[in-house]
Amino acid sequence: MIRQMLSGPTSSPASSLAAPRPQPRVLITADDLQRRVGELAAAINRDYAASERLICIGVLKGSVFFLVDLVKRLELPVAIDFFQTSSYGGGTSAGEVRIRKDLDLPVRDADVLLVEDIVDTGYTLRTILDLLRWRGARSVKLCALLDKASRREVEVPIDYRGFEIEDLFVVGYGLDFAERYRNLPYVGVLEEGK
Ligand code: IMP
Ligand code: MG
């Protein structure tokens, strides 16, 4: 087994490690992602120019890639923090959301910008936005890279939106399928049956 893992490209195609790995079909290129992140950052720089305490909050793990690229372009004093959530009942979305890792920072009187990879049904975001308001944030806004608007079950206003996409399961740039594909620099679609 170890020998198989160490044997490079010359290893037998029969080895399970050499099984074909489907490459997702490109939906949004790396260049288009970076260009759009720049546009969102420009709007955020304008809108928060007078803010004294801005915290960008990501939901682990999917939003990490987007959040990092976004805050690198902010010319404002900004703190970052993270939530981790999971839904009861499995699947991408159930009606009840559990906080598995809470924030480190207090949000009272801060301007909070929640940064998400994708808004699907909206349950996760709705829960988190309500919690941030309840904790006394001065303002709470949402920045989402991808919006699957046709899937929405609860209303979630998106203040800064990267791209609206169709009802497709997407991976890459933080988004995963069974923890894989997060590191792709583009957003892609896993083709049916692969
Ligand atoms: P919501 O609560 O239904 O809006 O679920 C949002 C979460 O489901 C996202 O933050 C993602 O983690 C996950 N999710 C929804 N759609 C996709 C997808 O197309 N690819 C990967 N993850 C997704
Ligand atoms: Mg997420």
PDB file of C-alpha atoms and ligand atoms in Angstrom:
ATOM      1  CA  MET A   1       0.000   0.000   0.000  1.00  0.00           C
ATOM      2  CA  ILE A   2       2.695   2.437   1.026  1.00  0.00           C
ATOM      3  CA  ARG A   3       4.754   1.414  -1.972  1.00  0.00           C
ATOM      4  CA  GLN A   4       1.749   2.189  -4.194  1.00  0.00           C
ATOM      5  CA  MET A   5       1.328   5.623  -2.649  1.00  0.00           C
ATOM      6  CA  LEU A   6       4.989   6.431  -3.170  1.00  0.00           C
ATOM      7  CA  SER A   7       5.217   5.111  -6.686  1.00  0.00           C
ATOM      8  CA  GLY A   8       4.631   8.108  -8.899  1.00  0.00           C
ATOM      9  CA  PRO A   9       2.983   8.384 -12.303  1.00  0.00           C
ATOM     10  CA  THR A  10       4.419   5.059 -13.464  1.00  0.00           C
ATOM     11  CA  SER A  11       2.202   3.089 -11.001  1.00  0.00           C
ATOM     12  CA  SER A  12      -0.202   0.561 -12.437  1.00  0.00           C
ATOM     13  CA  PRO A  13      -3.487   1.999 -13.733  1.00  0.00           C
ATOM     14  CA  ALA A  14      -5.185  -0.919 -11.976  1.00  0.00           C
ATOM     15  CA  SER A  15      -4.295   0.577  -8.598  1.00  0.00           C
ATOM     16  CA  SER A  16      -7.291   2.187  -6.891  1.00  0.00           C
ATOM     17  CA  LEU A  17      -5.181   5.275  -6.270  1.00  0.00           C
ATOM     18  CA  ALA A  18      -4.855   5.690  -9.984  1.00  0.00           C
ATOM     19  CA  ALA A  19      -8.645   5.641 -10.449  1.00  0.00           C
ATOM     20  CA  PRO A  20      -9.834   8.421 -12.768  1.00  0.00           C
ATOM     21  CA  ARG A  21     -10.674  11.654 -10.977  1.00  0.00           C
ATOM     22  CA  PRO A  22     -13.455  13.549 -12.697  1.00  0.00           C
ATOM     23  CA  GLN A  23     -12.570  17.178 -13.241  1.00  0.00           C
ATOM     24  CA  PRO A  24     -15.548  19.431 -12.630  1.00  0.00           C
ATOM     25  CA  ARG A  25     -16.830  21.464 -15.590  1.00  0.00           C
ATOM     26  CA  VAL A  26     -15.816  25.113 -15.181  1.00  0.00           C
ATOM     27  CA  LEU A  27     -18.753  27.358 -14.322  1.00  0.00           C
ATOM     28  CA  ILE A  28     -16.914  30.481 -13.112  1.00  0.00           C
ATOM     29  CA  THR A  29     -13.241  30.897 -14.020  1.00  0.00           C
ATOM     30  CA  ALA A  30     -10.567  31.884 -11.511  1.00  0.00           C
ATOM     31  CA  ASP A  31     -10.138  35.213 -13.346  1.00  0.00           C
ATOM     32  CA  ASP A  32     -13.853  35.991 -13.188  1.00  0.00           C
ATOM     33  CA  LEU A  33     -13.913  35.136  -9.461  1.00  0.00           C
ATOM     34  CA  GLN A  34     -10.975  37.442  -8.736  1.00  0.00           C
ATOM     35  CA  ARG A  35     -12.434  40.275 -10.804  1.00  0.00           C
ATOM     36  CA  ARG A  36     -15.783  40.032  -9.013  1.00  0.00           C
ATOM     37  CA  VAL A  37     -14.145  39.813  -5.568  1.00  0.00           C
ATOM     38  CA  GLY A  38     -12.331  43.056  -6.453  1.00  0.00           C
ATOM     39  CA  GLU A  39     -15.633  44.740  -7.339  1.00  0.00           C
ATOM     40  CA  LEU A  40     -17.280  43.579  -4.106  1.00  0.00           C
ATOM     41  CA  ALA A  41     -14.281  44.795  -2.085  1.00  0.00           C
ATOM     42  CA  ALA A  42     -14.468  48.211  -3.778  1.00  0.00           C
ATOM     43  CA  ALA A  43     -18.130  48.548  -2.761  1.00  0.00           C
ATOM     44  CA  ILE A  44     -17.350  47.441   0.800  1.00  0.00           C
ATOM     45  CA  ASN A  45     -14.432  49.904   1.024  1.00  0.00           C
ATOM     46  CA  ARG A  46     -16.817  52.711   0.030  1.00  0.00           C
ATOM     47  CA  ASP A  47     -19.701  51.682   2.282  1.00  0.00           C
ATOM     48  CA  TYR A  48     -17.637  51.075   5.436  1.00  0.00           C
ATOM     49  CA  ALA A  49     -15.196  53.991   5.065  1.00  0.00           C
ATOM     50  CA  ALA A  50     -16.567  55.580   8.251  1.00  0.00           C
ATOM     51  CA  SER A  51     -16.803  52.351  10.266  1.00  0.00           C
ATOM     52  CA  GLU A  52     -14.721  52.205  13.410  1.00  0.00           C
ATOM     53  CA  ARG A  53     -15.093  48.503  14.070  1.00  0.00           C
ATOM     54  CA  LEU A  54     -15.717  46.170  11.146  1.00  0.00           C
ATOM     55  CA  ILE A  55     -15.660  42.408  11.669  1.00  0.00           C
ATOM     56  CA  CYS A  56     -15.833  40.063   8.670  1.00  0.00           C
ATOM     57  CA  ILE A  57     -17.276  36.773   9.801  1.00  0.00           C
ATOM     58  CA  GLY A  58     -17.010  33.583   7.783  1.00  0.00           C
ATOM     59  CA  VAL A  59     -18.820  30.289   8.100  1.00  0.00           C
ATOM     60  CA  LEU A  60     -16.300  27.440   8.105  1.00  0.00           C
ATOM     61  CA  LYS A  61     -15.116  25.888   6.003  1.00  0.00           C
ATOM     62  CA  GLY A  62     -16.546  26.894   2.644  1.00  0.00           C
ATOM     63  CA  SER A  63     -16.235  30.668   2.976  1.00  0.00           C
ATOM     64  CA  VAL A  64     -12.538  30.712   3.903  1.00  0.00           C
ATOM     65  CA  PHE A  65     -11.101  31.096   0.381  1.00  0.00           C
ATOM     66  CA  PHE A  66     -13.527  33.883  -0.529  1.00  0.00           C
ATOM     67  CA  LEU A  67     -13.124  35.683   2.799  1.00  0.00           C
ATOM     68  CA  VAL A  68      -9.341  35.730   2.585  1.00  0.00           C
ATOM     69  CA  ASP A  69      -9.332  37.084  -0.991  1.00  0.00           C
ATOM     70  CA  LEU A  70     -11.935  39.697  -0.021  1.00  0.00           C
ATOM     71  CA  VAL A  71     -10.287  41.049   3.146  1.00  0.00           C
ATOM     72  CA  LYS A  72      -6.896  41.277   1.398  1.00  0.00           C
ATOM     73  CA  ARG A  73      -8.496  43.944  -0.780  1.00  0.00           C
ATOM     74  CA  LEU A  74     -10.070  45.942   2.048  1.00  0.00           C
ATOM     75  CA  GLU A  75      -8.349  49.206   2.908  1.00  0.00           C
ATOM     76  CA  LEU A  76     -10.062  49.428   6.289  1.00  0.00           C
ATOM     77  CA  PRO A  77      -9.190  48.285   9.787  1.00  0.00           C
ATOM     78  CA  VAL A  78     -10.915  44.898   9.811  1.00  0.00           C
ATOM     79  CA  ALA A  79     -11.032  41.919  12.172  1.00  0.00           C
ATOM     80  CA  ILE A  80     -11.964  38.413  11.051  1.00  0.00           C
ATOM     81  CA  ASP A  81     -13.713  35.631  12.910  1.00  0.00           C
ATOM     82  CA  PHE A  82     -15.474  32.342  12.155  1.00  0.00           C
ATOM     83  CA  PHE A  83     -18.516  30.266  12.966  1.00  0.00           C
ATOM     84  CA  GLN A  84     -18.849  26.591  12.192  1.00  0.00           C
ATOM     85  CA  THR A  85     -22.336  25.168  11.816  1.00  0.00           C
ATOM     86  CA  SER A  86     -23.995  21.914  10.965  1.00  0.00           C
ATOM     87  CA  SER A  87     -27.569  21.036  10.175  1.00  0.00           C
ATOM     88  CA  TYR A  88     -29.467  18.386  12.061  1.00  0.00           C
ATOM     89  CA  GLY A  89     -30.633  15.570   9.847  1.00  0.00           C
ATOM     90  CA  GLY A  90     -27.771  15.641   7.319  1.00  0.00           C
ATOM     91  CA  GLY A  91     -27.944  16.743   3.718  1.00  0.00           C
ATOM     92  CA  THR A  92     -26.921  20.237   2.677  1.00  0.00           C
ATOM     93  CA  SER A  93     -29.815  21.835   4.506  1.00  0.00           C
ATOM     94  CA  ALA A  94     -32.182  20.871   7.255  1.00  0.00           C
ATOM     95  CA  GLY A  95     -34.540  23.172   9.053  1.00  0.00           C
ATOM     96  CA  GLU A  96     -32.490  23.365  12.258  1.00  0.00           C
ATOM     97  CA  VAL A  97     -28.963  24.730  12.450  1.00  0.00           C
ATOM     98  CA  ARG A  98     -26.467  23.904  15.203  1.00  0.00           C
ATOM     99  CA  ILE A  99     -23.485  26.132  16.091  1.00  0.00           C
ATOM    100  CA  ARG A 100     -20.445  23.821  16.413  1.00  0.00           C
ATOM    101  CA  LYS A 101     -17.844  26.543  16.827  1.00  0.00           C
ATOM    102  CA  ASP A 102     -18.801  29.963  18.087  1.00  0.00           C
ATOM    103  CA  LEU A 103     -17.069  33.298  17.475  1.00  0.00           C
ATOM    104  CA  ASP A 104     -14.043  34.340  19.518  1.00  0.00           C
ATOM    105  CA  LEU A 105     -14.842  38.059  19.319  1.00  0.00           C
ATOM    106  CA  PRO A 106     -17.748  39.960  20.859  1.00  0.00           C
ATOM    107  CA  VAL A 107     -19.873  41.633  18.193  1.00  0.00           C
ATOM    108  CA  ARG A 108     -21.679  44.150  20.400  1.00  0.00           C
ATOM    109  CA  ASP A 109     -21.581  47.595  18.731  1.00  0.00           C
ATOM    110  CA  ALA A 110     -19.492  46.279  15.825  1.00  0.00           C
ATOM    111  CA  ASP A 111     -20.350  46.511  12.138  1.00  0.00           C
ATOM    112  CA  VAL A 112     -20.591  42.890  11.116  1.00  0.00           C
ATOM    113  CA  LEU A 113     -20.222  41.665   7.548  1.00  0.00           C
ATOM    114  CA  LEU A 114     -21.124  38.012   7.250  1.00  0.00           C
ATOM    115  CA  VAL A 115     -19.179  36.469   4.358  1.00  0.00           C
ATOM    116  CA  GLU A 116     -20.614  33.283   2.853  1.00  0.00           C
ATOM    117  CA  ASP A 117     -19.656  31.042  -0.013  1.00  0.00           C
ATOM    118  CA  ILE A 118     -23.211  30.225  -1.137  1.00  0.00           C
ATOM    119  CA  VAL A 119     -26.789  30.899  -0.117  1.00  0.00           C
ATOM    120  CA  ASP A 120     -28.980  27.926  -0.903  1.00  0.00           C
ATOM    121  CA  THR A 121     -32.194  27.466   1.116  1.00  0.00           C
ATOM    122  CA  GLY A 122     -31.121  30.280   3.418  1.00  0.00           C
ATOM    123  CA  TYR A 123     -31.655  28.423   6.727  1.00  0.00           C
ATOM    124  CA  THR A 124     -28.017  28.624   7.858  1.00  0.00           C
ATOM    125  CA  LEU A 125     -27.722  32.322   7.090  1.00  0.00           C
ATOM    126  CA  ARG A 126     -31.065  33.243   8.599  1.00  0.00           C
ATOM    127  CA  THR A 127     -30.074  31.625  11.899  1.00  0.00           C
ATOM    128  CA  ILE A 128     -26.657  33.302  12.009  1.00  0.00           C
ATOM    129  CA  LEU A 129     -27.923  36.747  10.997  1.00  0.00           C
ATOM    130  CA  ASP A 130     -30.588  36.610  13.724  1.00  0.00           C
ATOM    131  CA  LEU A 131     -27.984  35.549  16.311  1.00  0.00           C
ATOM    132  CA  LEU A 132     -25.617  38.406  15.392  1.00  0.00           C
ATOM    133  CA  ARG A 133     -28.418  40.965  15.718  1.00  0.00           C
ATOM    134  CA  TRP A 134     -29.527  39.472  19.041  1.00  0.00           C
ATOM    135  CA  ARG A 135     -25.946  39.838  20.340  1.00  0.00           C
ATOM    136  CA  GLY A 136     -26.115  43.577  19.724  1.00  0.00           C
ATOM    137  CA  ALA A 137     -24.110  44.167  16.542  1.00  0.00           C
ATOM    138  CA  ARG A 138     -24.391  47.789  15.394  1.00  0.00           C
ATOM    139  CA  SER A 139     -25.119  46.647  11.860  1.00  0.00           C
ATOM    140  CA  VAL A 140     -25.292  43.263  10.159  1.00  0.00           C
ATOM    141  CA  LYS A 141     -24.914  42.791   6.405  1.00  0.00           C
ATOM    142  CA  LEU A 142     -24.404  39.767   4.182  1.00  0.00           C
ATOM    143  CA  CYS A 143     -21.843  39.281   1.435  1.00  0.00           C
ATOM    144  CA  ALA A 144     -22.329  36.027  -0.502  1.00  0.00           C
ATOM    145  CA  LEU A 145     -20.234  34.883  -3.419  1.00  0.00           C
ATOM    146  CA  LEU A 146     -22.912  32.635  -4.930  1.00  0.00           C
ATOM    147  CA  ASP A 147     -26.679  32.869  -4.805  1.00  0.00           C
ATOM    148  CA  LYS A 148     -28.872  29.896  -5.731  1.00  0.00           C
ATOM    149  CA  ALA A 149     -31.946  32.132  -5.645  1.00  0.00           C
ATOM    150  CA  SER A 150     -34.336  29.520  -7.055  1.00  0.00           C
ATOM    151  CA  ARG A 151     -33.692  27.271  -4.030  1.00  0.00           C
ATOM    152  CA  ARG A 152     -34.557  29.849  -1.370  1.00  0.00           C
ATOM    153  CA  GLU A 153     -36.950  28.692   1.358  1.00  0.00           C
ATOM    154  CA  VAL A 154     -36.454  31.529   3.855  1.00  0.00           C
ATOM    155  CA  GLU A 155     -35.891  35.135   2.878  1.00  0.00           C
ATOM    156  CA  VAL A 156     -32.304  36.344   3.293  1.00  0.00           C
ATOM    157  CA  PRO A 157     -31.412  39.751   1.847  1.00  0.00           C
ATOM    158  CA  ILE A 158     -27.949  39.694   0.215  1.00  0.00           C
ATOM    159  CA  ASP A 159     -26.227  43.079   0.449  1.00  0.00           C
ATOM    160  CA  TYR A 160     -23.204  42.130  -1.688  1.00  0.00           C
ATOM    161  CA  ARG A 161     -23.687  39.303  -4.177  1.00  0.00           C
ATOM    162  CA  GLY A 162     -20.989  37.779  -6.372  1.00  0.00           C
ATOM    163  CA  PHE A 163     -22.931  35.679  -8.878  1.00  0.00           C
ATOM    164  CA  GLU A 164     -26.425  34.243  -9.167  1.00  0.00           C
ATOM    165  CA  ILE A 165     -26.236  30.627 -10.309  1.00  0.00           C
ATOM    166  CA  GLU A 166     -28.711  27.971 -11.385  1.00  0.00           C
ATOM    167  CA  ASP A 167     -29.738  25.077  -9.169  1.00  0.00           C
ATOM    168  CA  LEU A 168     -26.529  23.076  -9.703  1.00  0.00           C
ATOM    169  CA  PHE A 169     -24.270  21.409  -7.160  1.00  0.00           C
ATOM    170  CA  VAL A 170     -21.046  23.368  -7.365  1.00  0.00           C
ATOM    171  CA  VAL A 171     -17.564  22.759  -5.986  1.00  0.00           C
ATOM    172  CA  GLY A 172     -14.286  24.638  -5.803  1.00  0.00           C
ATOM    173  CA  TYR A 173     -13.040  27.936  -4.350  1.00  0.00           C
ATOM    174  CA  GLY A 174     -13.968  26.639  -0.906  1.00  0.00           C
ATOM    175  CA  LEU A 175     -17.024  24.563  -1.795  1.00  0.00           C
ATOM    176  CA  ASP A 176     -16.710  20.831  -1.339  1.00  0.00           C
ATOM    177  CA  PHE A 177     -18.255  17.504  -2.185  1.00  0.00           C
ATOM    178  CA  ALA A 178     -17.401  15.139   0.721  1.00  0.00           C
ATOM    179  CA  GLU A 179     -14.494  17.463   1.659  1.00  0.00           C
ATOM    180  CA  ARG A 180     -12.970  17.320  -1.806  1.00  0.00           C
ATOM    181  CA  TYR A 181     -12.449  19.993  -4.465  1.00  0.00           C
ATOM    182  CA  ARG A 182     -12.235  22.952  -2.047  1.00  0.00           C
ATOM    183  CA  ASN A 183      -8.798  23.884  -3.374  1.00  0.00           C
ATOM    184  CA  LEU A 184      -9.855  24.353  -7.012  1.00  0.00           C
ATOM    185  CA  PRO A 185      -9.209  27.980  -8.011  1.00  0.00           C
ATOM    186  CA  TYR A 186     -12.471  28.066 -10.020  1.00  0.00           C
ATOM    187  CA  VAL A 187     -16.113  27.152  -9.344  1.00  0.00           C
ATOM    188  CA  GLY A 188     -17.172  24.026 -11.209  1.00  0.00           C
ATOM    189  CA  VAL A 189     -20.050  21.614 -11.604  1.00  0.00           C
ATOM    190  CA  LEU A 190     -19.745  17.898 -10.952  1.00  0.00           C
ATOM    191  CA  GLU A 191     -21.285  16.188 -13.958  1.00  0.00           C
ATOM    192  CA  GLU A 192     -24.094  13.702 -13.427  1.00  0.00           C
ATOM    193  CA  GLY A 193     -23.076  10.122 -12.690  1.00  0.00           C
ATOM    194  CA  LYS A 194     -19.421  10.844 -11.835  1.00  0.00           C
TER     195      LYS A 194
HETATM  196  P1  IMP B   1     -28.454  26.766   3.234  1.00  0.00           P
HETATM  197  O1  IMP B   1     -28.656  26.806   4.705  1.00  0.00           O
HETATM  198  O2  IMP B   1     -29.388  25.827   2.542  1.00  0.00           O
HETATM  199  O3  IMP B   1     -28.451  28.126   2.569  1.00  0.00           O
HETATM  200  O4  IMP B   1     -27.081  26.014   3.017  1.00  0.00           O
HETATM  201  C1  IMP B   1     -25.935  26.623   2.786  1.00  0.00           C
HETATM  202  C2  IMP B   1     -24.763  25.661   2.928  1.00  0.00           C
HETATM  203  O5  IMP B   1     -24.959  24.422   2.217  1.00  0.00           O
HETATM  204  C3  IMP B   1     -23.595  26.336   2.258  1.00  0.00           C
HETATM  205  O6  IMP B   1     -22.918  27.193   3.143  1.00  0.00           O
HETATM  206  C4  IMP B   1     -22.783  25.169   1.784  1.00  0.00           C
HETATM  207  O7  IMP B   1     -21.930  24.737   2.813  1.00  0.00           O
HETATM  208  C5  IMP B   1     -23.797  24.083   1.484  1.00  0.00           C
HETATM  209  N1  IMP B   1     -24.126  24.079   0.039  1.00  0.00           N
HETATM  210  C6  IMP B   1     -25.263  24.497  -0.552  1.00  0.00           C
HETATM  211  N2  IMP B   1     -25.217  24.345  -1.877  1.00  0.00           N
HETATM  212  C7  IMP B   1     -24.001  23.821  -2.168  1.00  0.00           C
HETATM  213  C8  IMP B   1     -23.333  23.456  -3.401  1.00  0.00           C
HETATM  214  O8  IMP B   1     -23.834  23.590  -4.521  1.00  0.00           O
HETATM  215  N3  IMP B   1     -22.073  22.956  -3.271  1.00  0.00           N
HETATM  216  C9  IMP B   1     -21.451  22.793  -2.063  1.00  0.00           C
HETATM  217  N4  IMP B   1     -22.035  23.137  -0.893  1.00  0.00           N
HETATM  218  C10 IMP B   1     -23.295  23.649  -0.932  1.00  0.00           C
HETATM  219 MG    MG B   2     -21.107  27.297   3.965  1.00  0.00          MG
END
